[in-house]
CSV table of C-alpha atoms in Angstrom, one decimal:
chain,number,residue,atom,x,y,z
A,1,MET,CA,350.9,165.9,101.4
A,2,VAL,CA,347.0,166.0,101.0
A,3,ILE,CA,346.9,162.2,101.7
A,4,ILE,CA,348.9,162.6,104.9
A,5,VAL,CA,346.5,165.2,106.2
A,6,PHE,CA,343.5,162.8,105.4
A,7,ILE,CA,345.4,159.9,107.1
A,8,ASP,CA,346.1,162.0,110.2
A,9,GLU,CA,342.3,163.2,110.3
A,10,LEU,CA,341.0,159.6,110.1
A,11,THR,CA,343.6,158.5,112.6
A,12,GLU,CA,342.4,160.9,115.1
A,13,LEU,CA,338.7,160.3,114.5
A,14,ASN,CA,339.3,156.6,114.9
A,15,ALA,CA,341.1,157.1,118.2
A,16,ASP,CA,338.0,159.0,119.4
A,17,LEU,CA,335.6,156.4,118.2
A,18,GLN,CA,337.7,153.7,120.0
A,19,LYS,CA,337.5,155.6,123.3
A,20,THR,CA,333.7,155.6,123.0
A,21,VAL,CA,333.4,152.0,122.0
A,22,ASP,CA,335.8,151.0,125.0
A,23,ALA,CA,333.7,153.0,127.4
A,24,CYS,CA,330.6,151.2,126.3
A,25,SER,CA,332.4,147.8,126.6
A,26,LYS,CA,333.7,148.2,130.2
A,27,LYS,CA,332.8,145.7,132.8
A,28,ASP,CA,330.9,148.2,134.7
A,29,ASN,CA,329.1,150.0,131.8
A,30,ILE,CA,325.5,151.0,132.2
A,31,THR,CA,324.2,148.0,130.4
A,32,MET,CA,325.8,145.6,132.9
A,33,VAL,CA,324.4,147.8,135.7
A,34,LEU,CA,321.0,147.7,134.3
A,35,THR,CA,321.1,144.1,133.7
A,36,GLU,CA,321.8,143.4,137.5
A,37,ASP,CA,319.3,146.0,138.6
A,38,ILE,CA,316.4,144.8,136.4
A,39,GLU,CA,317.1,141.2,137.6
A,40,MET,CA,316.8,142.4,141.3
A,41,PHE,CA,313.5,144.2,140.3
A,42,ARG,CA,312.4,141.0,138.5
A,43,GLN,CA,312.9,138.8,141.7
A,44,LEU,CA,310.8,141.4,143.7
A,45,VAL,CA,308.1,141.3,141.0
A,46,ASN,CA,308.0,137.6,140.9
A,47,GLU,CA,307.8,137.4,144.6
A,48,LEU,CA,304.6,139.5,144.6
A,49,ASP,CA,303.1,137.8,141.7
A,50,PRO,CA,299.2,138.2,142.3
A,51,SER,CA,298.3,135.7,139.5
A,52,LYS,CA,297.5,132.8,142.0
A,53,ILE,CA,295.5,135.0,144.4
A,54,ASN,CA,291.7,134.9,143.9
A,55,PHE,CA,290.8,138.4,145.1
A,56,ALA,CA,287.1,137.8,144.5
A,57,LYS,CA,286.7,134.5,146.5
A,58,SER,CA,285.3,134.9,150.0
A,59,GLY,CA,286.0,132.5,153.0
A,60,TYR,CA,288.2,132.8,156.0
A,61,PHE,CA,291.3,131.0,154.5
A,62,ASN,CA,291.2,132.9,151.2
A,63,SER,CA,290.7,136.2,153.2
A,64,LYS,CA,293.8,135.5,155.2
A,65,LYS,CA,295.6,134.7,152.0
A,66,ILE,CA,294.6,138.0,150.5
A,67,GLU,CA,295.6,139.8,153.8
A,68,ALA,CA,299.0,138.1,153.7
A,69,TYR,CA,299.6,139.2,150.1
A,70,TRP,CA,298.9,142.8,150.9
A,71,SER,CA,301.0,142.5,154.1
A,72,LYS,CA,303.8,141.3,152.0
A,73,PHE,CA,303.4,144.0,149.4
A,74,ALA,CA,303.6,146.7,152.1
A,75,GLU,CA,306.8,145.0,153.3
A,76,LEU,CA,308.5,144.9,149.9
A,77,SER,CA,307.0,148.1,148.5
A,78,PRO,CA,310.0,150.4,149.6
A,79,SER,CA,312.4,148.1,147.8
A,80,LEU,CA,310.2,148.0,144.7
A,81,GLN,CA,310.0,151.7,144.7
A,82,THR,CA,313.8,152.1,145.2
A,83,SER,CA,314.4,149.5,142.4
A,84,VAL,CA,312.2,151.4,139.9
A,85,SER,CA,313.9,154.8,140.9
A,86,ARG,CA,317.2,153.2,140.2
A,87,ILE,CA,316.3,152.0,136.8
A,88,LYS,CA,314.5,155.2,135.9
A,89,THR,CA,317.7,157.1,136.9
A,90,HIS,CA,319.7,154.9,134.5
A,91,ASN,CA,317.6,156.2,131.6
A,92,THR,CA,319.6,159.6,131.8
A,93,VAL,CA,322.9,157.7,131.3
A,94,VAL,CA,321.4,155.7,128.4
A,95,SER,CA,320.0,158.7,126.8
A,96,ASN,CA,323.3,160.6,127.1
A,97,THR,CA,325.2,157.7,125.7
A,98,LEU,CA,322.9,157.5,122.7
A,99,THR,CA,323.4,161.2,122.2
A,100,VAL,CA,327.1,160.7,122.1
A,101,LEU,CA,327.0,157.8,119.9
A,102,ARG,CA,324.6,159.3,117.2
A,103,ARG,CA,326.7,162.5,117.2
A,104,GLN,CA,330.0,160.5,116.8
A,105,LEU,CA,328.4,158.3,114.1
A,106,LYS,CA,327.2,161.3,112.1
A,107,GLN,CA,330.6,163.0,112.4
A,108,ALA,CA,332.4,159.8,111.2
A,109,SER,CA,330.0,159.2,108.3
A,110,GLU,CA,330.3,162.9,107.1
A,111,THR,CA,334.2,162.8,107.5
A,112,VAL,CA,334.4,159.6,105.5
A,113,GLN,CA,332.2,161.0,102.7
A,114,ARG,CA,334.0,164.3,102.6
A,115,ILE,CA,337.5,162.8,102.3
A,116,LYS,CA,336.5,160.3,99.7
A,117,SER,CA,334.9,163.2,97.6
A,118,GLU,CA,338.1,165.3,98.1
A,119,TYR,CA,340.5,162.4,97.4
A,120,THR,CA,340.5,162.5,93.7
A,121,ASN,CA,343.9,160.9,93.1
A,122,GLY,CA,343.4,157.9,91.0
A,123,GLN,CA,346.3,156.1,92.7
A,124,VAL,CA,345.3,154.1,95.7
A,125,ASP,CA,347.2,154.8,98.9
A,126,GLU,CA,347.3,151.7,101.2
A,127,SER,CA,347.7,153.8,104.4
A,128,LEU,CA,344.6,155.9,103.7
A,129,MET,CA,342.6,152.7,102.6
A,130,ALA,CA,343.5,151.1,105.9
A,131,GLN,CA,342.2,154.0,107.9
A,132,PHE,CA,339.0,153.9,105.9
A,133,ILE,CA,338.5,150.2,106.8
A,134,VAL,CA,339.1,151.0,110.4
A,135,THR,CA,336.7,153.8,110.4
A,136,ASP,CA,334.0,151.7,108.5
A,137,THR,CA,334.5,149.0,111.3
A,138,TYR,CA,333.9,151.6,114.0
A,139,ILE,CA,330.8,152.9,112.1
A,140,SER,CA,329.3,149.4,112.1
A,141,VAL,CA,330.1,148.9,115.8
A,142,MET,CA,328.5,152.3,116.5
A,143,GLU,CA,325.5,151.4,114.7
A,144,ASN,CA,325.2,148.2,116.6
A,145,LEU,CA,325.7,150.1,119.9
A,146,ILE,CA,322.9,152.6,119.0
A,147,THR,CA,320.6,149.7,118.3
A,148,GLU,CA,321.6,148.1,121.7
A,149,TYR,CA,321.1,151.3,123.7
A,150,THR,CA,317.8,152.1,122.0
A,151,VAL,CA,316.5,148.6,123.1
A,152,TRP,CA,317.7,149.5,126.8
A,153,GLN,CA,315.9,152.7,126.5
A,154,ASP,CA,312.8,151.1,125.4
A,155,ARG,CA,313.0,148.5,128.2
A,156,ILE,CA,313.4,151.2,130.7
A,157,ASN,CA,310.4,153.0,129.4
A,158,ARG,CA,308.3,149.8,129.6
A,159,ILE,CA,309.4,149.0,133.2
A,160,THR,CA,308.7,152.5,134.5
A,161,THR,CA,305.3,152.7,132.7
A,162,THR,CA,304.0,149.5,133.6
A,163,SER,CA,305.3,149.5,137.1
A,164,SER,CA,303.7,153.0,137.7
A,165,ALA,CA,300.3,151.6,136.6
A,166,ALA,CA,300.5,148.3,138.7
A,167,LEU,CA,302.3,149.8,141.8
A,168,ASP,CA,300.0,152.8,142.0
A,169,GLN,CA,296.9,150.4,141.9
A,170,ALA,CA,298.5,148.1,144.5
A,171,ILE,CA,299.1,150.9,147.0
A,172,SER,CA,295.5,152.0,146.5
A,173,PHE,CA,294.2,148.5,147.0
A,174,ALA,CA,296.4,147.9,150.0
A,175,ARG,CA,294.8,150.9,151.8
A,176,LEU,CA,291.3,149.6,151.2
A,177,ASP,CA,289.6,146.9,153.3
A,178,GLN,CA,289.9,143.9,151.1
A,179,ARG,CA,286.5,142.7,152.3
A,180,MET,CA,284.8,145.6,150.4
A,181,GLY,CA,285.9,144.1,147.2
A,182,ASN,CA,285.5,147.4,145.3
A,183,TYR,CA,288.7,147.5,143.3
A,184,ASP,CA,289.6,146.2,139.8
A,185,THR,CA,291.9,143.4,140.5
A,186,VAL,CA,291.5,142.0,137.0
A,187,LYS,CA,293.2,145.2,135.7
A,188,TYR,CA,295.8,145.0,138.5
A,189,LYS,CA,296.7,141.4,137.5
A,190,SER,CA,296.8,142.5,133.8
A,191,ASP,CA,299.1,145.4,134.7
A,192,TYR,CA,301.3,143.2,136.8
A,193,GLU,CA,301.7,140.7,133.9
A,194,ALA,CA,302.8,143.6,131.7
A,195,MET,CA,305.4,144.6,134.3
A,196,LYS,CA,306.6,141.0,134.5
A,197,SER,CA,307.0,140.9,130.8
A,198,ALA,CA,308.8,144.2,130.7
A,199,CYS,CA,311.5,142.7,133.2
A,200,ILE,CA,312.5,139.9,130.8
A,201,ILE,CA,316.0,140.4,129.6
A,202,GLY,CA,317.0,139.0,126.3
């Protein structure tokens, strides 16, 4: 009788775990949305790559090149800001998903340990053992999902942090007369490289 109670408890637990795993595996889950949004952001970032611009060089043609760069930045700035905002908003979904995954993983691990400690019958019950195997499989999947979502969270944080530094500088620079040359474009290029690096998926 006790074994049946254990089997029922594990069966119900496994059903809940499967729902969470299925939700994280849907075609439109947050990781797929993030992949698309970060790729769109990466394309914008690459389009405004300042690495080939010599901001310190004078001369008519180079001045026109710099002027064209800031004009292009002004044109794409709204799209950049919207893209960063979307990625930042996704962090809430990722954080909430991590909370659910960690809570369920803790519950599953504690349930397995409790049942194993209470199940003192020396005779092996195949149905109970089968449920243990299923639960252990889900625990492994949950651990992998937590690792995956933690990586996404770190990536979002890197993008929002580096983009804030680079884009805030660019907005300030674009408002200045570039002929004055009194802004730190070396740091701007460095921050921009960090933002490009944060966009790399994989």
